[in-house]
Each structure stands twice: as C-alpha cells, then as structure tokens.
CSV table of C-alpha atoms and ligand atoms in Angstrom, one decimal:
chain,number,residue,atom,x,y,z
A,1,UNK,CA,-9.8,-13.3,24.1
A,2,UNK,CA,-6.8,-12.6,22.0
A,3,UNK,CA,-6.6,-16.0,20.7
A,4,UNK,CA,-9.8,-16.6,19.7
A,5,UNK,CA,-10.3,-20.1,17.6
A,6,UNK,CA,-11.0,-19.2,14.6
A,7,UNK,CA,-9.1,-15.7,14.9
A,8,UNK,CA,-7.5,-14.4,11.7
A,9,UNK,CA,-5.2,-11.6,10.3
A,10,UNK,CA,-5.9,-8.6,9.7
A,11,UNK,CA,-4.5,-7.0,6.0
A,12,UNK,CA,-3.6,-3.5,6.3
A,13,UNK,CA,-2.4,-1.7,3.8
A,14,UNK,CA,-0.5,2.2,3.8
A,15,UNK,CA,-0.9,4.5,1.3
A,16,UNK,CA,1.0,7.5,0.5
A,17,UNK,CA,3.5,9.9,-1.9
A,18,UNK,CA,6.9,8.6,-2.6
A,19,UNK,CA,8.5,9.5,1.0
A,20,UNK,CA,5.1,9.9,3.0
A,21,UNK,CA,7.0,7.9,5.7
A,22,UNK,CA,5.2,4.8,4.9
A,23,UNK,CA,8.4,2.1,5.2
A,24,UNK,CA,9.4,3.9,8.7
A,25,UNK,CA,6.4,3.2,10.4
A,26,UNK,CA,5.2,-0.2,8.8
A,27,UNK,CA,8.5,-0.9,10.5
A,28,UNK,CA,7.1,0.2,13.6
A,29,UNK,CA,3.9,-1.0,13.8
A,30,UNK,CA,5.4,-4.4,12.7
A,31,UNK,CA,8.0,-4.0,16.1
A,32,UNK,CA,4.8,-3.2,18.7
A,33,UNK,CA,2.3,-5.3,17.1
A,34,UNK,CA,4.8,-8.4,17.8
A,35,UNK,CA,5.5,-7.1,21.5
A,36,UNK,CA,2.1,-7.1,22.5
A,37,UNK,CA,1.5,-10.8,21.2
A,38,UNK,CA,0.0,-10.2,17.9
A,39,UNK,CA,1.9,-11.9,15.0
A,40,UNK,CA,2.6,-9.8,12.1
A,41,UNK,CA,4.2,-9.6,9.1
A,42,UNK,CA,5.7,-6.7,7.1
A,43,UNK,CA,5.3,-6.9,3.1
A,44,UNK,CA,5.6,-4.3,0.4
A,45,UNK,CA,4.6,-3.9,-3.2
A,46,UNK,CA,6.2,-3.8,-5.7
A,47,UNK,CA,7.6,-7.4,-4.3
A,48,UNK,CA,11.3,-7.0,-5.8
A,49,UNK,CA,12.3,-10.2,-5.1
A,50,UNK,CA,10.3,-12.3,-7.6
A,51,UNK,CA,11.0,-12.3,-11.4
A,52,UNK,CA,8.5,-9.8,-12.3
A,53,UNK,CA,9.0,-8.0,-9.6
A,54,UNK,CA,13.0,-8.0,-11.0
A,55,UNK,CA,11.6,-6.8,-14.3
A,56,UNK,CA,9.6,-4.1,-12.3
A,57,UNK,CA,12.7,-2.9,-10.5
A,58,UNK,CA,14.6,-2.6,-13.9
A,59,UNK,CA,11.9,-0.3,-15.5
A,60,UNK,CA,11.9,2.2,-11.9
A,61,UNK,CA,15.2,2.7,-11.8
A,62,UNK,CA,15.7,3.6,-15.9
A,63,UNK,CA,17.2,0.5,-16.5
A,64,UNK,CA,14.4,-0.8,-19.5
A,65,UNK,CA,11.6,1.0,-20.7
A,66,UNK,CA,8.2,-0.6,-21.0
A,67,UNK,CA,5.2,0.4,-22.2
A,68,UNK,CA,2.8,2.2,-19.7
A,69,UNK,CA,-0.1,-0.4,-19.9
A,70,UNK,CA,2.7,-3.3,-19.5
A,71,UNK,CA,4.2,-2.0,-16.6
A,72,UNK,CA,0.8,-1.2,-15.4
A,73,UNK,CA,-0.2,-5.1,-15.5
A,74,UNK,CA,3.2,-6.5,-14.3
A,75,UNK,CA,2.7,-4.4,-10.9
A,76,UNK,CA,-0.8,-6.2,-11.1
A,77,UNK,CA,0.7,-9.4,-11.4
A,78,UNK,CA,3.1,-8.8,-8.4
A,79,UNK,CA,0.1,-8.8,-6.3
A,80,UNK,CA,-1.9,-11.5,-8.2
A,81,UNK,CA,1.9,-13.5,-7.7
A,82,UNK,CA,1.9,-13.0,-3.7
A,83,UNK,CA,-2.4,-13.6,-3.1
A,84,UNK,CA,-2.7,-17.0,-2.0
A,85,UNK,CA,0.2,-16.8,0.3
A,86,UNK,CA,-1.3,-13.5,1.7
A,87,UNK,CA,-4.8,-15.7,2.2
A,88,UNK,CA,-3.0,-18.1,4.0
A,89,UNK,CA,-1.3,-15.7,6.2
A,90,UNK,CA,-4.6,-13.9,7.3
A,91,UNK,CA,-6.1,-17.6,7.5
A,92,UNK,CA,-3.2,-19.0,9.9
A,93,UNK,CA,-3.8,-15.6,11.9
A,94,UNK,CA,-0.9,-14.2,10.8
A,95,UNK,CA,-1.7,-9.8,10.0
A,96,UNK,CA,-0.3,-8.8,7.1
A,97,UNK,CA,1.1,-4.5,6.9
A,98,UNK,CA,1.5,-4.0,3.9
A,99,UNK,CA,3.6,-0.9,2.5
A,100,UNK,CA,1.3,0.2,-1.1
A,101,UNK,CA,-0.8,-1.7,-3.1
A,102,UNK,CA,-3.5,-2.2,-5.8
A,103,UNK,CA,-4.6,2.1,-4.6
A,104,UNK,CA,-0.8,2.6,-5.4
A,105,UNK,CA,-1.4,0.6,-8.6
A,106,UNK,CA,-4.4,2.5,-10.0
A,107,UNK,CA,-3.2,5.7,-9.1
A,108,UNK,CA,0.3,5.7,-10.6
A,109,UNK,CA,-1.0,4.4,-14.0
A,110,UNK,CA,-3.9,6.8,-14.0
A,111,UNK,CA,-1.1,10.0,-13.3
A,112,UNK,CA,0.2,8.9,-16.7
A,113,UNK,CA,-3.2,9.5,-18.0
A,114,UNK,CA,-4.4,5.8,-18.4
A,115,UNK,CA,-8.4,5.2,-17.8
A,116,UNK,CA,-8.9,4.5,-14.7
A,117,UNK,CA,-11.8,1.7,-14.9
A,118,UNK,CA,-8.9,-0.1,-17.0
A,119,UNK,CA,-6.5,0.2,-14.4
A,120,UNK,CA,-8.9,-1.1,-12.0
A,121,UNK,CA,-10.1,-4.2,-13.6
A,122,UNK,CA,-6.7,-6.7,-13.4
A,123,UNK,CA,-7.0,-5.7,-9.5
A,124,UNK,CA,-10.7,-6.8,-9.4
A,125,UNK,CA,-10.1,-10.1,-6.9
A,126,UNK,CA,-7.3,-9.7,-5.4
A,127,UNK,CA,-7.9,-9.5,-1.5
A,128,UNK,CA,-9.1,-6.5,-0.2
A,129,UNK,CA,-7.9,-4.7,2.4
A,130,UNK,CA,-9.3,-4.9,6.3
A,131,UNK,CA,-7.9,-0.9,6.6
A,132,UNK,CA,-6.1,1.3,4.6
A,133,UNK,CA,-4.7,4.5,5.8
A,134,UNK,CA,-3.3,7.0,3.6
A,135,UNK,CA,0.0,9.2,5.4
A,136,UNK,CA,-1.6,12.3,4.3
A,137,UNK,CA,1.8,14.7,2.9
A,138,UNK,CA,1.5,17.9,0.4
A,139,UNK,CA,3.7,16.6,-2.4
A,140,UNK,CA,6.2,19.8,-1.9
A,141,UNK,CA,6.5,19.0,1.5
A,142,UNK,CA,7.3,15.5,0.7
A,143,UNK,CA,9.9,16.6,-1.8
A,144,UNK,CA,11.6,18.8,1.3
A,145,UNK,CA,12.4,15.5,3.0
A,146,UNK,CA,15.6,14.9,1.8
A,147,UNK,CA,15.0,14.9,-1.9
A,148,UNK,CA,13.7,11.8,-4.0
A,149,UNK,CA,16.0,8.9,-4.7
A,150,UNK,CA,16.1,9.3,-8.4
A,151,UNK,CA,13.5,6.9,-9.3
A,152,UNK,CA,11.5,6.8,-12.6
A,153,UNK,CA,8.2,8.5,-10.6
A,154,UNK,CA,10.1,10.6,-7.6
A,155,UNK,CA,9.3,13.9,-9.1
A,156,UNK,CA,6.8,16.7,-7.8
A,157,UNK,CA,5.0,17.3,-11.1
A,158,UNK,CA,4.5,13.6,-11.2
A,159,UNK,CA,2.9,13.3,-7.2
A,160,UNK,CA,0.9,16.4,-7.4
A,161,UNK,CA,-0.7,14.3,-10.0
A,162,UNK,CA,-0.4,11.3,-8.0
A,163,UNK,CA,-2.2,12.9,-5.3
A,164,UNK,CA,-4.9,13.7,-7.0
A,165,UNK,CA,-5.8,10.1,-8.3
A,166,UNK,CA,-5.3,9.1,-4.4
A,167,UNK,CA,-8.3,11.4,-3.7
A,168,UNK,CA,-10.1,10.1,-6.4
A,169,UNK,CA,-9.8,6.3,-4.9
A,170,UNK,CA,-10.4,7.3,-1.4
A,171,UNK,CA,-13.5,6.3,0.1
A,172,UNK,CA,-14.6,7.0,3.5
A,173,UNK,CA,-13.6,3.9,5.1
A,174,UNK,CA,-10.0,5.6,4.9
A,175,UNK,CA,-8.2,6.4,7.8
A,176,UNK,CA,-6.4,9.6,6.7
A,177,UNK,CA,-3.4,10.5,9.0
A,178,UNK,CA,-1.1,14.1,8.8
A,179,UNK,CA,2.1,12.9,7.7
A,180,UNK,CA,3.7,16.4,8.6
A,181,UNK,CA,3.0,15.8,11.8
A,182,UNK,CA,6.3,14.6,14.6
A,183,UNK,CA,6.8,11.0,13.2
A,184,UNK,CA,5.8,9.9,16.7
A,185,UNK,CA,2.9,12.0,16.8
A,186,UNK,CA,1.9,10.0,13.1
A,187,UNK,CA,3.1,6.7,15.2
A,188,UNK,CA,0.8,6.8,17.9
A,189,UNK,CA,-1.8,7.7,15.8
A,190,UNK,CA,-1.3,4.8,13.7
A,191,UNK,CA,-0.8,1.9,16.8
A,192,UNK,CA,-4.2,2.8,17.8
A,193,UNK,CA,-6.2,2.4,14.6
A,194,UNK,CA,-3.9,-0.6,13.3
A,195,UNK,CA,-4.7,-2.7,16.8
A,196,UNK,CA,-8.6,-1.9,16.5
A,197,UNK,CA,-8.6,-3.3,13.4
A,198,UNK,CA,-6.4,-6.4,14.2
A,199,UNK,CA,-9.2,-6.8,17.1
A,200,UNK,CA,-12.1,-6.5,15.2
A,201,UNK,CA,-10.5,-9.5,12.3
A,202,UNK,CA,-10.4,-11.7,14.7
A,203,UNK,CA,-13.8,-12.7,15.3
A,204,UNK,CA,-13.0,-14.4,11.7
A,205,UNK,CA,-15.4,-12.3,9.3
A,206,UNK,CA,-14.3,-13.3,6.2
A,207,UNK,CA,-11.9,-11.6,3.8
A,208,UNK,CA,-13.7,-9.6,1.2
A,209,UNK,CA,-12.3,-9.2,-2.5
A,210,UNK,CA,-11.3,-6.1,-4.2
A,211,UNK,CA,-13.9,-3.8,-6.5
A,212,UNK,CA,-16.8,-6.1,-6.6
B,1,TMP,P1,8.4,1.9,-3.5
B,1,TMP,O1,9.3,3.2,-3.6
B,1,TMP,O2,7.4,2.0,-2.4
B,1,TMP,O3,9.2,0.7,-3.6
B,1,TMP,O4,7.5,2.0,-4.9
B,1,TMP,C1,8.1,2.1,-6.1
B,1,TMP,C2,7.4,3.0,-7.0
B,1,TMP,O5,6.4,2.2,-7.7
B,1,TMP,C3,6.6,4.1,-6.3
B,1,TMP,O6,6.9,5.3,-7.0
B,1,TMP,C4,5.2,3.8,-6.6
B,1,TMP,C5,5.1,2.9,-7.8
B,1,TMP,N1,4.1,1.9,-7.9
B,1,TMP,C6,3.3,1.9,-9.0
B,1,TMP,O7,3.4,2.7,-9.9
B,1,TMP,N2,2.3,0.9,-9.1
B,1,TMP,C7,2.1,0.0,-8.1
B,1,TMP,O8,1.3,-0.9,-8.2
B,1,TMP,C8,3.0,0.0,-6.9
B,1,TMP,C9,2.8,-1.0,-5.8
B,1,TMP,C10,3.9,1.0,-6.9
C-alpha cells in the first residue's frame, strides 16, 4: 500500500545552528528515500535562486545592509514565493525535505531582539510542516566543526542566542536528534522517523497551515 490513490507528500522540515549538519543529511535522506521508491525532493530556505532570495544572499554575505525588520520579511517572502509549488508537490505525492524554514525565520529575527509575535505573523499561512526535527548541537561545539564560513550570523555569540529562541518555538511534536552524535549514528536515527512520517501522509490527511 505504498501507492495509495490519493497518497500525498510528506513536508519535512530540519532545524538546526549554522553547521548542525542539516544540508549533509537532507542529502541523505533525499538518496534513501528515492531508493526505496518514495519520491522526494530536497529544498532549502533561504531559496537563493529567486530575486529576493538574490537580495537575501547579498545582505548574508555583507554585500548590502538592510534593515532587520526588512530582511526579516524578505526571508518571509522567500517562503510565501515557493508555497504553491510546495502544495502541489505534496499534492502530486511528491515529499518535500526541506533544509530550515519559517522556525529558522522567527528565531533569527528574534536573536536580534525583534518581538517575536511580529516575527511570527507574515509566517501565519504558509504550509505547515508534517515533522520537524531539530539536529540538536551546543553552539561551541558547532563552532569546533571547522569554523563558520564567514556569514553575517555564523558567530557563537549570535547562536547561543539563536539557540535559545529555537527552544522557545519548540513544541513537543519535535523530533529532537544529538547532532554530536557519529553522523551515521544521527543518519539512521533520522531514516526511521522521516519514513514514518512519509507513511503516515499518505493516507492523504490534509496539509495543515502554519500558527493558526
Ligand atoms: P543557510 O546557511 O542554511 O543557507 O542559511 C543562511 C542563514 O540565514 C543562516 O544563518 C540562517 C539564516 N536564516 C534567517 O535568518 N531567516 C530565515 O528565515 C532563514 C530560512 C534563514
């Protein structure tokens, strides 16, 4: 009964500090989830690709400055940009893993020390999420792997404060994994909650909307 009628996507989304190991393993999840005959679909946020999300790329690597309520509501619109082809994705049965999103939105902007019911409200309506886990990493330890890039946010005053808005968010319906763990250890881990979600979409229950 993999192929049920009216089966649909799941929409996953990981969660996590700046190198939390998030883009490695939606890689991988992406990989077995194909082999075993489920199609899936890898996307990120911010979306660099479109025009906002060119503007957004501009103002994370130092190239423009922008005021932190404006860059707040152009990550916003990234995602309000990319929702109705997500909906038809889930829709054509197509699961979506998606590396950060409107949690990575809120909590950013609130690290800066913006409100966070403001920060919340241009997200109200976008889809919500079927799962999200959050790759669970103390923000030193994530600084220890390798350094950060460089980018406007990639420091460990910043995540420490970063951190502490995820726990804020977090609600029990999280699937919290050790991100210190072996990255095979956090793999495996992650294959078997990802496909029992994936299973339990496709019985078609309907996609649910963000903060309502
Ligand atoms: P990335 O490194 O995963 O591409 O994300 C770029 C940075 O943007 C990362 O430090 C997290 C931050 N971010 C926000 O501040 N707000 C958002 O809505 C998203 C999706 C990411």
């Amino acid at each position: 009964n993999n192929h049920h009628s009216d089966a649909r996507g799941a929409l996953i989304v990981l969660e996590g500090l700046d190198r939390s190991g998030k883009t490695s393993q939606s890689g991988r999840l992406v990989s077995y989830l194909n082999g075993i005959g489920h199609p899936v679909e890898s996307w990120r946020f911010p979306d660099r690709d479109t025009a906002v999300g060119k503007m957004i790329s501009a103002y994370l690597s130092n190239e423009s400055q922008l005021d932190d309520h404006t860059i707040h509501l152009l990550f916003s619109a990234n995602r309000w940009e990319k929702r109705s082809l997500m909906e038809a994705k889930l829709k054509s049965g197509t699961s979506l893993i998606v590396d950060r999103y409107s949690y990575s939105g809120v909590a950013f902007s609130s690290a800066k020390g913006l409100d966070i019911e403001w920060c919340k409200a241009p997200e109200v309506g976008l889809l919500a999420p079927d799962l999200v886990v959050y790759l669970d990493i103390p923000p030193e330890k994530a600084a220890e792997r390798g350094g950060y890039g460089g980018e406007r946010y990639e420091k460990l005053e910043f995540q420490k404060n970063v951190a502490q808005y995820y726990k804020k968010l977090s609600d029990a319906s999280w699937k919290i994994i050790d991100a210190c763990q072996p990255m095979e250890d956090v793999e495996k881990q992650l294959k078997e909650i990802v496909l029992d979600c994936v299973k339990s979409c496709q019985n078609g229950k309907s996609v649910s909307q963000l903060w309502l």
